Amino acid sequence: MSEENFILVSLDDSKSKEISEILGSKTCKKIINYLSENKEASEKDLSVLLKLPINTIEYNLKKLISSGFIQKRKNFFWSKKGKKISMYELSNKSIVISHKKPNIEKLKSIIPAFILTAAGTFAVWAYQNIKTIRQSSVTDMGAGGIANNFLYKAAEAAPTLISSQPTPLWAWFLAGALLSILIISIINWRKL
């Protein structure tokens, strides 16, 4: 199991507030400065050397550990009374604070546009089918002689009509809507 060498924090994350409190705390800064100059220290060492109460050191160490600034060392010592004394060191991690949303959040923001595109495409498709049905019913109502003559001429022209049939209107609508979503997404990708 490998450890990450960085901590990624979003501005919306509650951990960013914790980090800002630590950076604003004089005691936390003293502990970090001391541990940067010395490799390790225990709670008692920090209390004596920084001339601070042990409970203040303990409280600030917990905050520093939970935020990832410092970590407990694997080695420890035993006191004269038989208590385990933990040693602390700075963690070798970079903290990256980012204001950006994760990619999943960006994709979720585009979903309504896809839903509207699907609904619009369906509406155009339905309109086009209704219009085609109405036009075909009007031509069926024509006079018998004219209809027979028309059918004869239509049979002759059918190969030409089939090859020159226009692309359905709904396909153009769908292509235009998807292209618009793509262009707007590219322009606003950094803003999302």
mmCIF file of C-alpha atoms in Angstrom:
data_model
loop_
_atom_site.group_PDB
_atom_site.id
_atom_site.type_symbol
_atom_site.label_atom_id
_atom_site.label_comp_id
_atom_site.label_asym_id
_atom_site.label_seq_id
_atom_site.Cartn_x
_atom_site.Cartn_y
_atom_site.Cartn_z
ATOM 1 C CA MET A 1 0.000 0.000 0.000
ATOM 2 C CA SER A 2 1.593 3.251 -1.156
ATOM 3 C CA GLU A 3 1.110 6.598 0.543
ATOM 4 C CA GLU A 4 0.178 9.667 -1.436
ATOM 5 C CA ASN A 5 2.695 12.511 -1.331
ATOM 6 C CA PHE A 6 0.041 15.211 -1.482
ATOM 7 C CA ILE A 7 -3.258 16.173 0.094
ATOM 8 C CA LEU A 8 -5.818 17.608 -2.347
ATOM 9 C CA VAL A 9 -8.342 19.901 -0.680
ATOM 10 C CA SER A 10 -11.178 21.757 -2.372
ATOM 11 C CA LEU A 11 -12.272 25.164 -1.086
ATOM 12 C CA ASP A 12 -15.745 23.693 -0.567
ATOM 13 C CA ASP A 13 -14.326 20.932 1.635
ATOM 14 C CA SER A 14 -14.572 21.216 5.431
ATOM 15 C CA LYS A 15 -10.890 20.279 5.637
ATOM 16 C CA SER A 16 -9.927 23.614 4.042
ATOM 17 C CA LYS A 17 -11.433 25.418 7.038
ATOM 18 C CA GLU A 18 -9.424 23.198 9.371
ATOM 19 C CA ILE A 19 -6.218 23.951 7.448
ATOM 20 C CA SER A 20 -6.878 27.695 7.554
ATOM 21 C CA GLU A 21 -7.405 27.513 11.334
ATOM 22 C CA ILE A 22 -4.095 25.696 11.704
ATOM 23 C CA LEU A 23 -2.239 28.235 9.586
ATOM 24 C CA GLY A 24 -3.779 31.015 11.678
ATOM 25 C CA SER A 25 -2.830 29.413 15.003
ATOM 26 C CA LYS A 26 0.426 30.644 16.569
ATOM 27 C CA THR A 27 0.807 27.443 18.588
ATOM 28 C CA CYS A 28 0.446 25.218 15.530
ATOM 29 C CA LYS A 29 3.008 27.327 13.685
ATOM 30 C CA LYS A 30 5.444 26.993 16.614
ATOM 31 C CA ILE A 31 5.018 23.201 16.606
ATOM 32 C CA ILE A 32 5.520 23.004 12.830
ATOM 33 C CA ASN A 33 8.608 25.247 12.997
ATOM 34 C CA TYR A 34 10.117 23.193 15.815
ATOM 35 C CA LEU A 35 9.490 19.897 14.006
ATOM 36 C CA SER A 36 10.957 21.308 10.786
ATOM 37 C CA GLU A 37 14.221 22.096 12.611
ATOM 38 C CA ASN A 38 14.272 18.877 14.669
ATOM 39 C CA LYS A 39 13.415 15.509 13.209
ATOM 40 C CA GLU A 40 11.023 14.348 15.928
ATOM 41 C CA ALA A 41 9.634 15.271 19.327
ATOM 42 C CA SER A 42 7.220 13.993 21.949
ATOM 43 C CA GLU A 43 4.379 15.945 23.570
ATOM 44 C CA LYS A 44 6.487 16.559 26.675
ATOM 45 C CA ASP A 45 9.500 17.724 24.644
ATOM 46 C CA LEU A 46 7.322 20.208 22.768
ATOM 47 C CA SER A 47 5.714 21.413 25.997
ATOM 48 C CA VAL A 48 9.056 22.034 27.709
ATOM 49 C CA LEU A 49 10.885 23.534 24.733
ATOM 50 C CA LEU A 50 8.023 25.767 23.543
ATOM 51 C CA LYS A 51 7.065 26.677 27.136
ATOM 52 C CA LEU A 52 3.394 25.790 26.604
ATOM 53 C CA PRO A 53 1.000 23.678 28.722
ATOM 54 C CA ILE A 54 0.871 19.988 27.778
ATOM 55 C CA ASN A 55 -2.896 20.065 27.173
ATOM 56 C CA THR A 56 -2.443 22.913 24.640
ATOM 57 C CA ILE A 57 0.259 20.896 22.865
ATOM 58 C CA GLU A 58 -1.944 17.780 22.889
ATOM 59 C CA TYR A 59 -4.922 19.705 21.427
ATOM 60 C CA ASN A 60 -2.835 21.272 18.654
ATOM 61 C CA LEU A 61 -1.096 17.987 17.837
ATOM 62 C CA LYS A 62 -4.498 16.354 17.284
ATOM 63 C CA LYS A 63 -5.477 19.169 14.913
ATOM 64 C CA LEU A 64 -2.179 18.875 13.039
ATOM 65 C CA ILE A 65 -2.474 15.084 12.726
ATOM 66 C CA SER A 66 -6.080 15.211 11.480
ATOM 67 C CA SER A 67 -5.152 17.786 8.830
ATOM 68 C CA GLY A 68 -2.103 15.827 7.659
ATOM 69 C CA PHE A 69 0.620 18.341 8.609
ATOM 70 C CA ILE A 70 2.319 15.967 11.051
ATOM 71 C CA GLN A 71 2.201 12.251 11.780
ATOM 72 C CA LYS A 72 3.045 9.862 14.572
ATOM 73 C CA ARG A 73 6.287 8.002 14.112
ATOM 74 C CA LYS A 74 6.304 4.243 14.213
ATOM 75 C CA ASN A 75 8.941 4.167 16.914
ATOM 76 C CA PHE A 76 8.017 5.115 20.466
ATOM 77 C CA PHE A 77 9.515 5.099 23.945
ATOM 78 C CA TRP A 78 8.364 3.924 27.342
ATOM 79 C CA SER A 79 8.298 6.307 30.272
ATOM 80 C CA LYS A 80 9.590 5.448 33.757
ATOM 81 C CA LYS A 81 5.978 4.841 34.793
ATOM 82 C CA GLY A 82 5.418 2.402 31.912
ATOM 83 C CA LYS A 83 3.425 4.683 29.626
ATOM 84 C CA LYS A 84 3.894 4.638 25.874
ATOM 85 C CA ILE A 85 5.376 7.944 24.615
ATOM 86 C CA SER A 86 4.608 8.668 20.971
ATOM 87 C CA MET A 87 6.998 10.634 18.803
ATOM 88 C CA TYR A 88 5.796 13.109 16.178
ATOM 89 C CA GLU A 89 7.334 14.282 12.910
ATOM 90 C CA LEU A 90 6.349 16.451 9.960
ATOM 91 C CA SER A 91 4.615 14.520 7.219
ATOM 92 C CA ASN A 92 6.358 14.686 3.873
ATOM 93 C CA LYS A 93 3.242 15.770 1.986
ATOM 94 C CA SER A 94 2.340 18.772 -0.095
ATOM 95 C CA ILE A 95 -1.056 20.315 0.505
ATOM 96 C CA VAL A 96 -2.831 21.433 -2.665
ATOM 97 C CA ILE A 97 -5.848 23.699 -2.236
ATOM 98 C CA SER A 98 -8.028 23.806 -5.319
ATOM 99 C CA HIS A 99 -11.184 25.733 -6.082
ATOM 100 C CA LYS A 100 -12.243 23.415 -8.876
ATOM 101 C CA LYS A 101 -15.031 20.866 -8.693
ATOM 102 C CA PRO A 102 -14.244 17.247 -9.486
ATOM 103 C CA ASN A 103 -14.913 16.110 -13.072
ATOM 104 C CA ILE A 104 -18.038 14.223 -12.017
ATOM 105 C CA GLU A 105 -19.544 17.477 -10.769
ATOM 106 C CA LYS A 106 -18.703 19.123 -14.086
ATOM 107 C CA LEU A 107 -20.430 16.351 -16.006
ATOM 108 C CA LYS A 108 -23.490 16.524 -13.752
ATOM 109 C CA SER A 109 -23.880 20.191 -14.635
ATOM 110 C CA ILE A 110 -24.306 19.293 -18.339
ATOM 111 C CA ILE A 111 -27.005 16.620 -17.815
ATOM 112 C CA PRO A 112 -29.968 19.065 -18.010
ATOM 113 C CA ALA A 113 -28.785 20.203 -21.453
ATOM 114 C CA PHE A 114 -28.767 16.600 -22.687
ATOM 115 C CA ILE A 115 -32.253 16.011 -21.281
ATOM 116 C CA LEU A 116 -33.578 19.130 -23.043
ATOM 117 C CA THR A 117 -31.863 18.041 -26.264
ATOM 118 C CA ALA A 118 -33.506 14.612 -26.104
ATOM 119 C CA ALA A 119 -36.935 16.152 -25.414
ATOM 120 C CA GLY A 120 -36.541 18.682 -28.243
ATOM 121 C CA THR A 121 -35.391 16.002 -30.678
ATOM 122 C CA PHE A 122 -38.396 13.847 -29.799
ATOM 123 C CA ALA A 123 -40.741 16.825 -30.281
ATOM 124 C CA VAL A 124 -39.277 17.600 -33.730
ATOM 125 C CA TRP A 125 -39.475 13.911 -34.706
ATOM 126 C CA ALA A 126 -43.136 13.713 -33.604
ATOM 127 C CA TYR A 127 -43.991 16.956 -35.445
ATOM 128 C CA GLN A 128 -42.333 15.705 -38.615
ATOM 129 C CA ASN A 129 -44.193 12.357 -38.472
ATOM 130 C CA ILE A 130 -47.568 14.061 -37.881
ATOM 131 C CA LYS A 131 -46.918 16.440 -40.782
ATOM 132 C CA THR A 132 -45.976 13.532 -43.089
ATOM 133 C CA ILE A 133 -49.116 11.577 -42.145
ATOM 134 C CA ARG A 134 -51.332 14.628 -42.816
ATOM 135 C CA GLN A 135 -49.725 15.221 -46.205
ATOM 136 C CA SER A 136 -50.144 11.592 -47.245
ATOM 137 C CA SER A 137 -53.810 11.572 -46.186
ATOM 138 C CA VAL A 138 -54.488 14.717 -48.271
ATOM 139 C CA THR A 139 -53.018 13.108 -51.403
ATOM 140 C CA ASP A 140 -55.078 9.942 -50.818
ATOM 141 C CA MET A 141 -58.305 12.011 -50.883
ATOM 142 C CA GLY A 142 -57.700 13.223 -54.461
ATOM 143 C CA ALA A 143 -59.902 12.225 -57.419
ATOM 144 C CA GLY A 144 -59.673 8.656 -58.700
ATOM 145 C CA GLY A 145 -58.413 9.457 -62.214
ATOM 146 C CA ILE A 146 -55.923 11.994 -60.989
ATOM 147 C CA ALA A 147 -54.776 9.595 -58.272
ATOM 148 C CA ASN A 148 -54.188 6.769 -60.771
ATOM 149 C CA ASN A 149 -52.260 9.072 -63.105
ATOM 150 C CA PHE A 150 -50.287 10.377 -60.123
ATOM 151 C CA LEU A 151 -49.469 6.849 -58.923
ATOM 152 C CA TYR A 152 -48.267 5.896 -62.409
ATOM 153 C CA LYS A 153 -45.966 8.932 -62.578
ATOM 154 C CA ALA A 154 -44.814 8.352 -58.987
ATOM 155 C CA ALA A 155 -43.808 4.779 -59.791
ATOM 156 C CA GLU A 156 -41.621 6.040 -62.621
ATOM 157 C CA ALA A 157 -39.989 8.696 -60.442
ATOM 158 C CA ALA A 158 -39.578 6.534 -57.301
ATOM 159 C CA PRO A 159 -35.888 5.628 -57.808
ATOM 160 C CA THR A 160 -35.010 9.295 -58.207
ATOM 161 C CA LEU A 161 -37.040 10.356 -55.160
ATOM 162 C CA ILE A 162 -35.576 7.691 -52.908
ATOM 163 C CA SER A 163 -32.018 8.679 -53.747
ATOM 164 C CA SER A 164 -32.714 12.396 -53.241
ATOM 165 C CA GLN A 165 -34.775 12.154 -50.042
ATOM 166 C CA PRO A 166 -33.693 14.896 -47.591
ATOM 167 C CA THR A 167 -32.240 14.110 -44.176
ATOM 168 C CA PRO A 168 -34.947 14.118 -41.514
ATOM 169 C CA LEU A 169 -35.370 17.410 -39.665
ATOM 170 C CA TRP A 170 -34.916 15.780 -36.234
ATOM 171 C CA ALA A 171 -31.404 14.613 -37.189
ATOM 172 C CA TRP A 172 -30.394 18.189 -38.025
ATOM 173 C CA PHE A 173 -31.889 19.402 -34.746
ATOM 174 C CA LEU A 174 -30.012 16.739 -32.757
ATOM 175 C CA ALA A 175 -26.693 17.462 -34.498
ATOM 176 C CA GLY A 176 -27.058 21.210 -33.925
ATOM 177 C CA ALA A 177 -28.006 20.803 -30.267
ATOM 178 C CA LEU A 178 -25.095 18.447 -29.548
ATOM 179 C CA LEU A 179 -22.673 20.764 -31.332
ATOM 180 C CA SER A 180 -23.989 23.710 -29.296
ATOM 181 C CA ILE A 181 -23.567 21.782 -26.031
ATOM 182 C CA LEU A 182 -20.020 20.830 -27.024
ATOM 183 C CA ILE A 183 -19.021 24.400 -27.904
ATOM 184 C CA ILE A 184 -20.558 25.905 -24.761
ATOM 185 C CA SER A 185 -18.969 23.177 -22.600
ATOM 186 C CA ILE A 186 -15.529 23.856 -24.052
ATOM 187 C CA ILE A 187 -15.899 27.599 -23.511
ATOM 188 C CA ASN A 188 -17.179 27.210 -19.946
ATOM 189 C CA TRP A 189 -15.085 24.172 -18.884
ATOM 190 C CA ARG A 190 -12.889 26.266 -16.625
ATOM 191 C CA LYS A 191 -15.878 28.055 -15.135
ATOM 192 C CA LEU A 192 -17.799 24.845 -14.302
#
